[in-house]
């Protein structure tokens, strides 16, 4: 466990300024922590003191981040990021386009668990301010991993597929121009998509099928396109690609490197930016605290009312996290609904009210709902709230004490608004393809929606920080977050370890044991941190290991099933796990079953990733 007293106590305004522009964070003073605790410290620091810089009401004394909490895996079993990625299905989903499981080059589950621990600490302090006694917050890296993989598990276990599963005969994005510039494109309009590719010489016969594959990549976790698209891209110079994107108004972003991102706009921790709203007081008092069935005490956000006007992933997941923390969340359902089964997954447990906000009477209905709520969360395109008369300042006038949360694509980079603020545009621009791909491999984007999910985690943090500041200072707040903030929050680990032997120019340096290895019937993930662990691995395998023995090690593992090696290595104290390549079977694994619960549509979804005691 980590005591919050160990965390640096800086002033709120100081940290708000630093969150907007700083490139340097004091990782060295936390170098004894693992990455999850390090991320927790970075996330909680801006909100752990009052405006004078003095320590405010102390947050929960203990925040416990474990490897396997919430599951039936013994806590004494050795754990690691790679093992958790293997157990949760993340490796399988990340490698779905290549035909074999792939580890992420970033420690995505550990980073996510650090953000979740921050949520728990903030929510517990909000609860304590409102009379809900909470002393300890628990979460785990495995719970964070199931949240990251949850959408894909949800579809795999649902009664019906959420979208067609079609693959072309080529490869997934990114594309590369004739002069070697890798890039991603995005559009929601099939005519613009078709126009772009026709201008590069693609035959119409390929375009319909290609569009179907392309538009469902957000749902399926894979996007293997026909080879003809890649051939066309590789036959065009970068100037031609830019001209085609401009002519057909298709968003385009080159894959930027770690060095390019470091130069402009530079690295930050991706903290929410909080701005005080005029007016004091809370407006209507919150209802009595409510608890979920079977809970011995109310959850920390019990009685907090959230109105959520969001679609797709980032906003809906942020609202879902607030609901899991106990808030009463009402989703403003647009006339077109949300994305099929994904909508059922991300809006589970929320009240639903159909409202057409594009019409004046719909906006009046929304204002009436916000006037009775504590939080308004939206992910409309930039400027839409002001155009509709629903800006933070206008809503603060009808609801004193409102926390207005805006989750966008590019904030605080105003000069990026001409490019769609979507997952793959942000992955490309922020260098994530670079930092997530090992040295010697071609940088690639991942179809796992890392920017959306981490953007949701940061958006939730912004709401919680606003609610906590409202408790302390008795007025409303505006929180601004984005997918870009989410990408920065995830990649803060690169700044932490880029000077070590683990990375070169921001990219991970991997050896044989850093990736899943073939066994007689599947794949095995192993973590060997030092010489002693390598000796233990050799003893468990019944063979001596030295620097030149990688080939022999790989051959030895292929002699027996993955489950055999997982058991043998666990007994030797070496973190190892069979890579789960059947995600719909995860929920039937006795060890992992407590991590899931049913939702509408017959599927299984991750349970709340916190325990409050």
Coordinates of C-alpha atoms in Angstrom, one line a residue:
X1 CA 0.0 0.0 0.0
X2 CA 1.0 3.6 -0.5
X3 CA 0.2 6.3 2.0
X4 CA -1.0 9.5 0.5
X5 CA 1.3 11.3 3.0
X6 CA 4.2 10.2 0.7
X7 CA 2.9 12.3 -2.1
X8 CA 4.2 15.8 -2.9
X9 CA 1.8 18.5 -1.6
X10 CA 1.8 21.4 -4.1
X11 CA -0.9 24.1 -4.6
X12 CA -3.8 23.5 -6.9
X13 CA -3.1 26.6 -9.0
X14 CA 0.6 25.7 -9.3
X15 CA -0.3 22.3 -10.5
X16 CA -3.0 23.5 -12.9
X17 CA -0.4 25.7 -14.6
X18 CA 2.1 22.8 -14.6
X19 CA -0.5 20.4 -16.1
X20 CA -1.0 22.8 -19.0
X21 CA 2.5 23.4 -19.9
X22 CA 5.2 21.5 -18.0
X23 CA 7.4 18.9 -19.6
X24 CA 9.3 17.9 -16.5
X25 CA 7.9 15.8 -13.6
X26 CA 9.8 14.5 -10.6
X27 CA 9.9 10.8 -11.3
X28 CA 13.1 10.3 -9.3
X29 CA 11.5 10.8 -5.9
X30 CA 9.1 7.9 -6.7
X31 CA 11.6 5.5 -8.3
X32 CA 11.0 2.9 -5.6
X33 CA 7.4 2.5 -6.7
X34 CA 6.3 0.3 -9.6
X35 CA 4.8 2.1 -12.6
X36 CA 1.2 1.8 -11.3
X37 CA 2.1 3.7 -8.1
X38 CA 4.2 6.1 -9.9
X39 CA 1.3 7.0 -12.2
X40 CA -1.0 7.2 -9.2
X41 CA 1.3 9.8 -7.6
X42 CA 1.4 11.9 -10.8
X43 CA -2.4 11.8 -11.1
X44 CA -3.2 12.7 -7.5
X45 CA -0.6 15.4 -6.9
X46 CA -2.5 18.4 -8.4
X47 CA -5.6 17.7 -6.3
X48 CA -4.1 16.7 -2.9
X49 CA -3.7 20.3 -1.5
X50 CA -5.8 23.4 -1.2
X51 CA -5.2 26.7 -3.1
X52 CA -2.7 27.9 -0.5
X53 CA -0.5 24.9 -1.0
X54 CA -1.3 23.5 2.4
X55 CA -2.4 19.9 2.8
X56 CA -6.2 19.8 2.6
X57 CA -8.4 17.2 4.4
X58 CA -6.3 14.1 4.0
X59 CA -7.3 11.6 1.4
X60 CA -7.7 7.9 2.3
X61 CA -4.7 6.8 4.2
X62 CA -4.3 3.7 2.2
X63 CA -4.5 3.1 -1.5
X64 CA -3.8 -0.5 -2.4
X65 CA -2.7 -1.4 -6.0
X66 CA -2.1 -5.1 -6.4
X67 CA -1.5 -7.4 -9.4
X68 CA -4.6 -9.6 -9.2
X69 CA -7.1 -8.0 -6.8
X70 CA -10.7 -8.8 -7.5
X71 CA -9.9 -12.2 -9.0
X72 CA -9.3 -15.6 -7.4
X73 CA -5.7 -15.7 -8.4
X74 CA -3.7 -16.0 -5.1
X75 CA -2.1 -12.6 -4.2
X76 CA 1.2 -14.4 -3.5
X77 CA 1.5 -15.5 -7.2
X78 CA 4.2 -13.5 -9.0
X79 CA 2.8 -10.8 -11.3
X80 CA 4.0 -8.6 -14.1
X81 CA 2.6 -6.3 -16.8
X82 CA 3.2 -9.0 -19.5
X83 CA 1.4 -11.7 -17.4
X84 CA -1.6 -9.4 -16.9
X85 CA -1.8 -8.6 -20.6
X86 CA -1.7 -12.3 -21.4
X87 CA -4.4 -13.3 -18.8
X88 CA -6.8 -10.5 -19.7
X89 CA -6.9 -11.1 -23.5
X90 CA -5.1 -7.8 -24.2
X91 CA -2.2 -9.5 -26.0
X92 CA -4.6 -11.5 -28.2
X93 CA -6.7 -8.4 -29.2
X94 CA -3.5 -6.3 -29.8
X95 CA -2.3 -9.0 -32.2
X96 CA -5.6 -9.8 -33.9
X97 CA -4.4 -8.2 -37.1
X98 CA -1.1 -10.1 -37.3
X99 CA -2.4 -13.6 -36.5
X100 CA -0.5 -14.0 -33.3
X101 CA -0.7 -12.3 -29.8
X102 CA 1.4 -9.1 -29.4
X103 CA 2.4 -7.4 -26.2
X104 CA 2.0 -3.7 -26.0
X105 CA 5.2 -1.7 -26.1
X106 CA 3.7 0.5 -23.4
X107 CA 2.7 -0.9 -19.9
X108 CA -1.0 -0.1 -20.6
X109 CA -2.5 -2.0 -17.7
X110 CA -0.2 -0.7 -15.1
X111 CA -0.7 2.9 -16.3
X112 CA -4.5 2.4 -16.3
X113 CA -4.4 1.0 -12.8
X114 CA -2.6 4.1 -11.6
X115 CA -5.3 6.3 -13.0
X116 CA -8.0 4.1 -11.5
X117 CA -6.3 4.3 -8.1
X118 CA -6.4 8.1 -8.5
X119 CA -10.1 8.0 -9.2
X120 CA -10.6 5.9 -6.1
X121 CA -8.7 8.3 -3.9
X122 CA -10.5 11.4 -5.3
X123 CA -13.9 9.7 -5.0
X124 CA -13.3 8.5 -1.5
X125 CA -12.3 12.1 -0.4
X126 CA -15.5 13.4 -2.0
X127 CA -17.5 10.8 -0.2
X128 CA -15.8 11.6 3.1
X129 CA -16.6 15.3 2.6
X130 CA -20.2 14.3 2.2
X131 CA -20.3 12.0 5.3
X132 CA -19.4 8.6 3.7
X133 CA -16.6 7.1 5.7
X134 CA -14.0 5.4 3.5
X135 CA -10.5 4.4 4.8
X136 CA -9.1 2.2 2.1
X137 CA -9.3 2.0 -1.7
X138 CA -8.3 -1.1 -3.5
X139 CA -7.8 -1.7 -7.2
X140 CA -5.5 -3.9 -9.3
X141 CA -3.5 -4.1 -12.6
X142 CA -5.7 -7.0 -13.7
X143 CA -8.9 -5.1 -13.1
X144 CA -7.5 -2.3 -15.2
X145 CA -6.6 -4.8 -18.0
X146 CA -10.1 -6.2 -18.1
X147 CA -11.4 -2.6 -18.4
X148 CA -9.1 -2.1 -21.4
X149 CA -10.1 -5.3 -23.0
X150 CA -13.7 -5.1 -21.9
X151 CA -15.3 -3.9 -25.1
X152 CA -13.9 -6.9 -27.0
X153 CA -14.9 -9.3 -24.3
X154 CA -18.4 -7.8 -24.3
X155 CA -18.8 -8.4 -28.0
X156 CA -17.3 -11.9 -27.9
X157 CA -19.7 -12.9 -25.1
X158 CA -22.8 -11.2 -26.5
X159 CA -25.6 -13.1 -28.2
X160 CA -25.1 -11.3 -31.5
X161 CA -22.1 -9.8 -33.2
X162 CA -22.0 -6.0 -32.9
X163 CA -20.7 -5.5 -36.5
X164 CA -19.6 -7.5 -39.5
X165 CA -16.2 -9.2 -39.2
X166 CA -14.6 -8.8 -42.6
X167 CA -10.9 -8.9 -43.6
X168 CA -9.2 -7.9 -46.8
X169 CA -6.2 -9.6 -48.4
X170 CA -3.7 -6.9 -47.4
X171 CA -2.7 -5.4 -44.1
X172 CA -4.0 -2.9 -41.6
X173 CA -3.3 0.9 -41.4
X174 CA -1.1 2.9 -41.2
X175 CA -0.4 3.5 -44.9
X176 CA 2.9 4.7 -46.3
X177 CA 3.5 7.1 -49.2
X178 CA 6.0 6.6 -52.1
X179 CA 8.5 8.8 -50.3
X180 CA 8.2 6.8 -47.1
X181 CA 5.8 8.9 -44.9
X182 CA 3.5 6.7 -42.8
X183 CA 0.1 8.1 -42.1
X184 CA -3.5 7.5 -40.9
X185 CA -6.7 8.9 -42.3
X186 CA -10.2 9.3 -40.9
X187 CA -13.7 10.3 -42.0
X188 CA -17.2 9.5 -41.1
X189 CA -18.4 10.0 -44.7
X190 CA -18.2 7.1 -47.2
X191 CA -18.3 9.5 -50.1
X192 CA -15.2 11.4 -48.9
X193 CA -13.5 8.1 -48.3
X194 CA -14.2 6.9 -51.8
X195 CA -13.2 10.2 -53.4
X196 CA -9.9 10.2 -51.6
X197 CA -9.0 6.7 -52.8
X198 CA -10.3 7.2 -56.3
X199 CA -8.0 10.2 -56.6
X200 CA -5.1 7.9 -55.8
X201 CA -6.1 5.4 -58.4
X202 CA -8.1 2.7 -56.4
X203 CA -10.7 0.9 -58.4
X204 CA -14.4 1.3 -57.4
X205 CA -14.8 -2.4 -56.9
X206 CA -12.6 -2.3 -53.8
X207 CA -14.1 0.7 -52.2
X208 CA -17.4 -0.6 -50.8
X209 CA -15.9 -3.6 -49.0
X210 CA -13.0 -1.4 -47.8
X211 CA -15.3 1.1 -46.3
X212 CA -17.2 -1.6 -44.3
X213 CA -13.9 -2.9 -42.9
X214 CA -12.7 0.7 -42.2
X215 CA -15.8 2.0 -40.4
X216 CA -16.1 -1.0 -38.0
X217 CA -12.5 -0.9 -36.9
X218 CA -13.6 0.9 -33.7
X219 CA -15.8 -2.1 -32.9
X220 CA -13.9 -5.1 -34.0
X221 CA -10.4 -4.5 -32.9
X222 CA -9.0 -5.2 -36.4
X223 CA -8.9 -3.5 -39.8
X224 CA -7.2 -5.7 -42.4
X225 CA -7.8 -3.8 -45.7
X226 CA -7.4 -4.9 -49.3
X227 CA -3.9 -4.7 -50.6
X228 CA -5.0 -2.3 -53.4
X229 CA -5.3 0.5 -50.9
X230 CA -1.8 0.1 -49.6
X231 CA -0.4 -0.2 -53.2
X232 CA -2.2 3.0 -54.2
X233 CA -0.8 4.9 -51.1
X234 CA 2.7 3.6 -51.7
X235 CA 2.5 4.8 -55.4
X236 CA 1.7 8.4 -54.4
X237 CA 4.1 11.0 -53.1
X238 CA 3.3 12.7 -49.8
X239 CA 2.3 15.9 -51.6
X240 CA -0.3 14.0 -53.6
X241 CA -1.7 12.3 -50.5
X242 CA -2.0 15.7 -48.8
X243 CA -3.7 17.2 -51.8
X244 CA -6.2 14.3 -52.0
X245 CA -7.0 14.6 -48.3
X246 CA -7.5 18.4 -48.7
X247 CA -9.7 18.0 -51.8
X248 CA -12.1 15.5 -50.3
X249 CA -11.9 16.9 -46.7
X250 CA -10.5 13.7 -45.2
X251 CA -8.6 14.0 -41.9
X252 CA -5.0 12.9 -42.2
X253 CA -2.1 12.7 -39.8
X254 CA 1.4 11.4 -40.4
X255 CA 2.8 9.0 -37.8
X256 CA 5.0 11.3 -35.7
X257 CA 8.0 10.1 -33.9
X258 CA 8.9 10.4 -30.2
X259 CA 11.4 13.1 -31.1
X260 CA 8.8 15.1 -33.1
X261 CA 6.3 14.9 -30.3
X262 CA 9.0 16.0 -27.8
X263 CA 9.8 19.0 -29.9
X264 CA 6.2 20.1 -30.6
X265 CA 4.0 20.4 -28.5
X266 CA 6.2 18.6 -25.9
X267 CA 5.3 16.1 -23.2
X268 CA 3.0 16.7 -20.3
X269 CA 1.2 14.4 -17.8
X270 CA -2.1 15.1 -19.6
X271 CA -3.9 16.4 -16.5
X272 CA -7.4 17.9 -16.7
X273 CA -7.5 21.7 -16.9
X274 CA -9.9 23.1 -14.3
X275 CA -11.3 26.6 -14.5
X276 CA -13.5 28.1 -11.7
X277 CA -17.0 29.1 -12.8
X278 CA -18.7 32.2 -11.5
X279 CA -21.3 32.0 -8.7
X280 CA -21.3 30.2 -5.4
X281 CA -23.5 27.7 -3.7
X282 CA -24.6 24.2 -4.6
X283 CA -28.1 24.7 -5.9
X284 CA -30.6 21.9 -5.1
X285 CA -29.4 19.7 -2.3
X286 CA -28.3 16.2 -3.3
X287 CA -30.7 13.3 -2.5
X288 CA -29.9 10.8 0.3
X289 CA -27.0 8.5 -0.4
X290 CA -27.9 5.3 -2.2
X291 CA -26.0 2.1 -2.2
X292 CA -26.0 -0.8 -4.7
X293 CA -27.7 -4.0 -3.7
X294 CA -25.6 -6.0 -1.3
X295 CA -23.3 -3.1 -0.4
X296 CA -22.8 -2.5 3.3
X297 CA -22.3 1.2 2.8
X298 CA -23.0 3.8 0.1
X299 CA -20.5 4.3 -2.7
X300 CA -18.5 7.5 -2.7
X301 CA -20.5 9.3 -5.3
X302 CA -23.9 8.1 -4.1
X303 CA -26.3 11.0 -4.5
X304 CA -24.3 12.8 -7.2
X305 CA -26.4 13.4 -10.3
X306 CA -24.7 13.4 -13.7
X307 CA -26.2 14.4 -17.0
X308 CA -24.2 12.9 -19.9
X309 CA -24.6 13.9 -23.5
X310 CA -22.0 11.7 -25.2
X311 CA -21.5 9.1 -28.0
X312 CA -18.9 6.5 -29.1
X313 CA -16.3 5.6 -26.4
X314 CA -14.5 8.4 -24.6
X315 CA -17.5 10.2 -23.1
X316 CA -19.7 7.1 -22.5
X317 CA -16.9 5.3 -20.7
X318 CA -16.2 8.3 -18.5
X319 CA -19.9 8.4 -17.6
X320 CA -19.8 4.6 -16.9
X321 CA -16.9 5.0 -14.5
X322 CA -18.8 7.7 -12.6
X323 CA -21.8 5.4 -12.4
X324 CA -19.5 2.6 -11.1
X325 CA -18.4 5.0 -8.4
X326 CA -22.0 5.5 -7.3
X327 CA -23.3 8.5 -9.3
X328 CA -26.8 8.6 -10.8
X329 CA -26.0 9.0 -14.5
X330 CA -28.6 9.9 -17.0
X331 CA -27.6 9.5 -20.6
X332 CA -29.1 11.9 -23.1
X333 CA -29.9 9.5 -26.0
X334 CA -29.7 11.2 -29.4
X335 CA -32.3 10.3 -32.1
X336 CA -29.8 8.0 -33.9
X337 CA -28.8 6.2 -30.7
X338 CA -25.2 5.1 -30.2
X339 CA -23.1 2.4 -31.9
X340 CA -25.2 -0.8 -31.6
X341 CA -23.9 -3.3 -29.1
X342 CA -21.2 -0.8 -28.1
X343 CA -23.9 1.5 -26.9
X344 CA -25.5 -1.2 -24.7
X345 CA -22.0 -1.9 -23.3
X346 CA -20.9 1.6 -22.5
X347 CA -24.3 2.9 -21.3
X348 CA -25.1 0.0 -19.0
X349 CA -26.6 0.9 -15.7
X350 CA -27.5 4.5 -16.8
X351 CA -30.9 6.0 -17.0
X352 CA -31.8 7.0 -20.6
X353 CA -33.8 10.0 -21.8
X354 CA -34.3 10.5 -25.5
X355 CA -33.6 14.2 -26.3
X356 CA -33.0 15.8 -29.7
X357 CA -30.5 18.5 -28.7
X358 CA -30.4 19.8 -32.3
X359 CA -33.9 21.3 -31.7
X360 CA -34.6 24.3 -29.5
X361 CA -37.2 22.3 -27.4
X362 CA -34.6 19.6 -26.9
X363 CA -32.1 22.1 -25.6
X364 CA -34.7 23.5 -23.2
X365 CA -35.4 20.0 -21.9
X366 CA -31.6 19.4 -21.4
X367 CA -31.3 22.7 -19.5
X368 CA -34.1 21.7 -17.1
X369 CA -32.3 18.4 -16.4
X370 CA -28.9 20.1 -15.8
X371 CA -30.6 22.6 -13.4
X372 CA -31.2 19.6 -11.1
X373 CA -27.8 17.9 -11.5
X374 CA -24.3 18.2 -10.2
X375 CA -22.3 17.3 -13.3
X376 CA -22.8 17.9 -17.1
X377 CA -20.5 15.8 -19.3
X378 CA -20.4 16.1 -23.0
X379 CA -18.0 15.2 -25.9
X380 CA -19.5 17.4 -28.6
X381 CA -17.3 18.9 -31.3
X382 CA -15.5 22.1 -30.3
X383 CA -17.8 25.2 -30.3
X384 CA -21.1 23.2 -30.3
X385 CA -22.0 23.9 -26.7
X386 CA -21.6 27.7 -27.3
X387 CA -23.5 27.5 -30.5
X388 CA -26.4 25.8 -28.7
X389 CA -26.4 28.2 -25.7
X390 CA -25.1 25.4 -23.5
X391 CA -21.7 26.8 -22.5
X392 CA -20.2 26.3 -19.1
X393 CA -20.8 29.9 -18.2
X394 CA -24.4 29.9 -19.4
X395 CA -25.2 26.6 -17.5
X396 CA -23.5 27.9 -14.3
X397 CA -26.0 30.7 -14.3
X398 CA -28.9 28.2 -14.0
X399 CA -27.1 25.6 -11.9
X400 CA -24.8 27.1 -9.2
X401 CA -22.1 24.7 -8.3
X402 CA -22.2 22.8 -11.6
X403 CA -19.2 20.8 -12.7
X404 CA -19.1 21.2 -16.5
X405 CA -16.9 18.5 -18.1
X406 CA -15.9 18.8 -21.7
X407 CA -14.2 15.8 -23.3
X408 CA -12.7 16.6 -26.7
X409 CA -10.2 15.3 -29.1
X410 CA -7.4 17.9 -29.2
X411 CA -7.6 20.2 -26.2
X412 CA -5.6 22.2 -25.3
X413 CA -4.2 22.3 -29.0
X414 CA -6.7 24.7 -30.7
X415 CA -4.8 24.5 -34.0
X416 CA -5.7 20.9 -34.4
X417 CA -9.5 21.4 -34.7
X418 CA -9.4 21.1 -38.5
X419 CA -8.5 17.4 -38.0
X420 CA -11.0 15.0 -36.6
X421 CA -10.2 14.4 -32.9
X422 CA -10.6 10.6 -33.2
X423 CA -8.6 7.6 -31.9
X424 CA -6.3 7.0 -34.8
X425 CA -5.7 10.6 -35.6
X426 CA -4.5 11.2 -32.0
X427 CA -2.5 8.0 -31.9
X428 CA -0.6 9.1 -35.0
X429 CA -0.1 12.7 -34.0
X430 CA 1.1 12.0 -30.4
X431 CA 3.8 9.5 -31.3
X432 CA 2.0 6.6 -29.7
X433 CA 2.7 4.3 -32.7
X434 CA 6.4 5.0 -32.1
X435 CA 6.5 4.5 -28.3
X436 CA 4.2 1.4 -28.5
X437 CA 6.3 -0.4 -31.1
X438 CA 9.7 -2.1 -30.4
X439 CA 12.9 -0.9 -32.0
X440 CA 13.6 -2.6 -35.4
X441 CA 9.9 -2.9 -36.2
X442 CA 7.8 -0.6 -38.4
X443 CA 5.8 1.7 -36.1
X444 CA 2.2 0.8 -36.2
X445 CA -1.1 2.0 -34.6
X446 CA -3.1 -0.4 -32.5
X447 CA -6.8 -1.0 -33.0
X448 CA -7.2 -1.2 -29.2
X449 CA -8.8 2.2 -28.5
X450 CA -6.0 3.4 -26.1
X451 CA -6.6 7.1 -26.6
X452 CA -10.3 6.8 -26.2
X453 CA -10.0 4.7 -23.1
X454 CA -7.3 6.8 -21.4
X455 CA -9.1 9.9 -22.6
X456 CA -12.1 8.6 -20.6
X457 CA -10.0 7.9 -17.6
X458 CA -8.7 11.5 -17.6
X459 CA -12.2 12.8 -18.2
X460 CA -13.4 11.0 -15.2
X461 CA -10.5 12.4 -13.2
X462 CA -11.5 15.9 -14.3
X463 CA -15.0 15.4 -13.0
X464 CA -13.8 14.0 -9.7
X465 CA -11.3 16.9 -9.3
X466 CA -14.0 19.4 -10.0
X467 CA -16.4 17.8 -7.5
X468 CA -13.6 17.7 -4.9
X469 CA -12.8 21.4 -5.5
X470 CA -16.5 22.2 -5.3
X471 CA -16.5 20.6 -1.8
X472 CA -13.5 22.6 -0.8
X473 CA -14.4 26.0 -2.3
X474 CA -18.2 26.0 -2.8
X475 CA -18.5 26.9 -6.5
X476 CA -18.6 25.2 -9.8
X477 CA -15.8 24.2 -12.1
X478 CA -15.2 23.6 -15.8
X479 CA -13.0 20.6 -16.6
X480 CA -11.3 20.3 -20.1
X481 CA -9.8 17.0 -21.2
X482 CA -9.2 15.2 -24.5
X483 CA -8.0 12.1 -26.3
X484 CA -4.7 14.0 -26.5
X485 CA -4.6 14.2 -22.7
X486 CA -5.3 10.5 -22.5
X487 CA -2.4 9.7 -24.8
X488 CA -0.1 11.9 -22.8
X489 CA -1.2 10.3 -19.5
X490 CA -0.4 6.8 -21.0
X491 CA 2.9 7.9 -22.4
X492 CA 4.2 9.6 -19.3
X493 CA 6.0 6.3 -18.6
X494 CA 8.2 6.9 -21.6
X495 CA 9.5 10.1 -20.0
X496 CA 10.1 8.1 -16.9
X497 CA 12.3 5.4 -18.4
X498 CA 13.5 6.7 -21.7
X499 CA 17.0 7.2 -20.3
X500 CA 17.3 3.6 -19.3
X501 CA 18.3 0.5 -21.4
X502 CA 14.6 -0.3 -21.8
X503 CA 14.1 2.3 -24.6
X504 CA 16.0 4.0 -27.4
X505 CA 14.5 7.3 -28.7
X506 CA 11.3 6.5 -26.8
X507 CA 10.9 3.0 -28.3
X508 CA 11.1 -0.2 -26.3
X509 CA 14.1 -2.5 -26.8
X510 CA 12.9 -6.1 -26.5
X511 CA 14.5 -9.4 -26.4
X512 CA 13.1 -12.9 -26.7
X513 CA 11.4 -13.1 -23.3
X514 CA 9.7 -9.7 -23.8
X515 CA 7.2 -11.1 -26.3
X516 CA 4.9 -14.2 -26.0
X517 CA 6.6 -17.4 -26.9
X518 CA 5.1 -20.4 -28.7
X519 CA 4.3 -23.6 -26.7
X520 CA 3.0 -26.9 -27.9
X521 CA -0.6 -25.6 -28.0
X522 CA -0.4 -21.8 -27.8
X523 CA 1.6 -19.0 -26.3
X524 CA 3.2 -18.2 -23.0
X525 CA 4.2 -14.8 -21.5
X526 CA 7.2 -14.8 -19.2
X527 CA 8.8 -12.0 -17.2
X528 CA 12.5 -12.3 -16.1
X529 CA 13.6 -9.2 -14.3
X530 CA 17.1 -10.1 -13.3
X531 CA 19.8 -12.8 -13.2
X532 CA 18.2 -14.6 -10.2
X533 CA 14.9 -14.9 -12.0
X534 CA 16.7 -16.2 -15.1
X535 CA 18.3 -18.9 -13.1
X536 CA 14.9 -19.8 -11.6
X537 CA 13.5 -20.0 -15.1
X538 CA 16.4 -22.3 -16.2
X539 CA 15.8 -24.6 -13.3
X540 CA 12.1 -24.8 -14.0
X541 CA 12.7 -25.6 -17.6
X542 CA 15.4 -28.1 -16.7
X543 CA 18.1 -26.4 -18.7
X544 CA 20.9 -23.9 -18.1
X545 CA 20.3 -20.4 -19.5
X546 CA 22.9 -18.0 -20.8
X547 CA 23.1 -15.1 -23.2
X548 CA 23.3 -17.4 -26.3
X549 CA 20.6 -19.9 -25.2
X550 CA 17.5 -18.1 -26.5
X551 CA 17.0 -20.5 -29.4
X552 CA 17.2 -23.5 -27.1
X553 CA 14.8 -21.9 -24.7
X554 CA 12.2 -21.4 -27.5
X555 CA 12.6 -25.0 -28.6
X556 CA 12.1 -26.2 -25.0
X557 CA 8.9 -24.3 -24.5
X558 CA 7.4 -25.9 -27.7
X559 CA 7.7 -29.3 -26.0
X560 CA 4.8 -28.9 -23.6
X561 CA 1.4 -27.1 -23.4
X562 CA 1.3 -23.5 -22.1
X563 CA -0.7 -24.5 -19.0
X564 CA 2.1 -26.9 -18.0
X565 CA 4.7 -24.2 -18.2
X566 CA 2.5 -21.6 -16.4
X567 CA 2.2 -24.0 -13.4
X568 CA 5.9 -24.9 -13.4
X569 CA 7.1 -21.4 -13.6
X570 CA 4.6 -20.1 -11.0
X571 CA 5.9 -22.7 -8.5
X572 CA 9.5 -21.5 -9.3
X573 CA 8.4 -17.9 -8.5
X574 CA 8.7 -16.7 -12.2
X575 CA 5.8 -14.6 -13.4
X576 CA 4.3 -16.5 -16.4
X577 CA 0.8 -17.0 -17.9
X578 CA -0.8 -18.7 -20.9
X579 CA -1.9 -16.1 -23.4
X580 CA -5.6 -16.2 -23.5
X581 CA -6.6 -16.3 -27.2
X582 CA -10.3 -17.1 -26.7
X583 CA -11.7 -14.0 -25.1
X584 CA -15.2 -15.3 -24.7
X585 CA -13.8 -18.1 -22.5
X586 CA -12.2 -15.6 -20.1
X587 CA -15.5 -15.1 -18.2
X588 CA -15.7 -18.9 -17.6
X589 CA -12.2 -19.1 -16.1
X590 CA -12.8 -19.7 -12.4
X591 CA -9.9 -17.5 -11.4
X592 CA -11.2 -14.5 -13.5
X593 CA -15.0 -15.0 -13.2
X594 CA -15.4 -12.5 -10.3
X595 CA -14.1 -9.7 -12.6
X596 CA -17.2 -9.9 -14.8
X597 CA -21.0 -9.4 -14.7
X598 CA -23.8 -9.7 -17.3
X599 CA -25.2 -6.8 -19.2
X600 CA -28.1 -6.3 -21.6
X601 CA -27.6 -8.3 -24.8
X602 CA -26.4 -11.4 -23.1
X603 CA -22.7 -10.3 -22.9
X604 CA -20.3 -10.1 -20.0
X605 CA -18.6 -6.8 -18.9
X606 CA -16.0 -5.9 -16.3
X607 CA -17.3 -5.1 -12.8
X608 CA -16.3 -1.9 -11.1
X609 CA -12.5 -1.8 -10.7
X610 CA -12.5 -0.5 -7.1
X611 CA -13.3 -1.8 -3.6
X612 CA -13.9 0.8 -0.9
X613 CA -13.6 -0.1 2.7

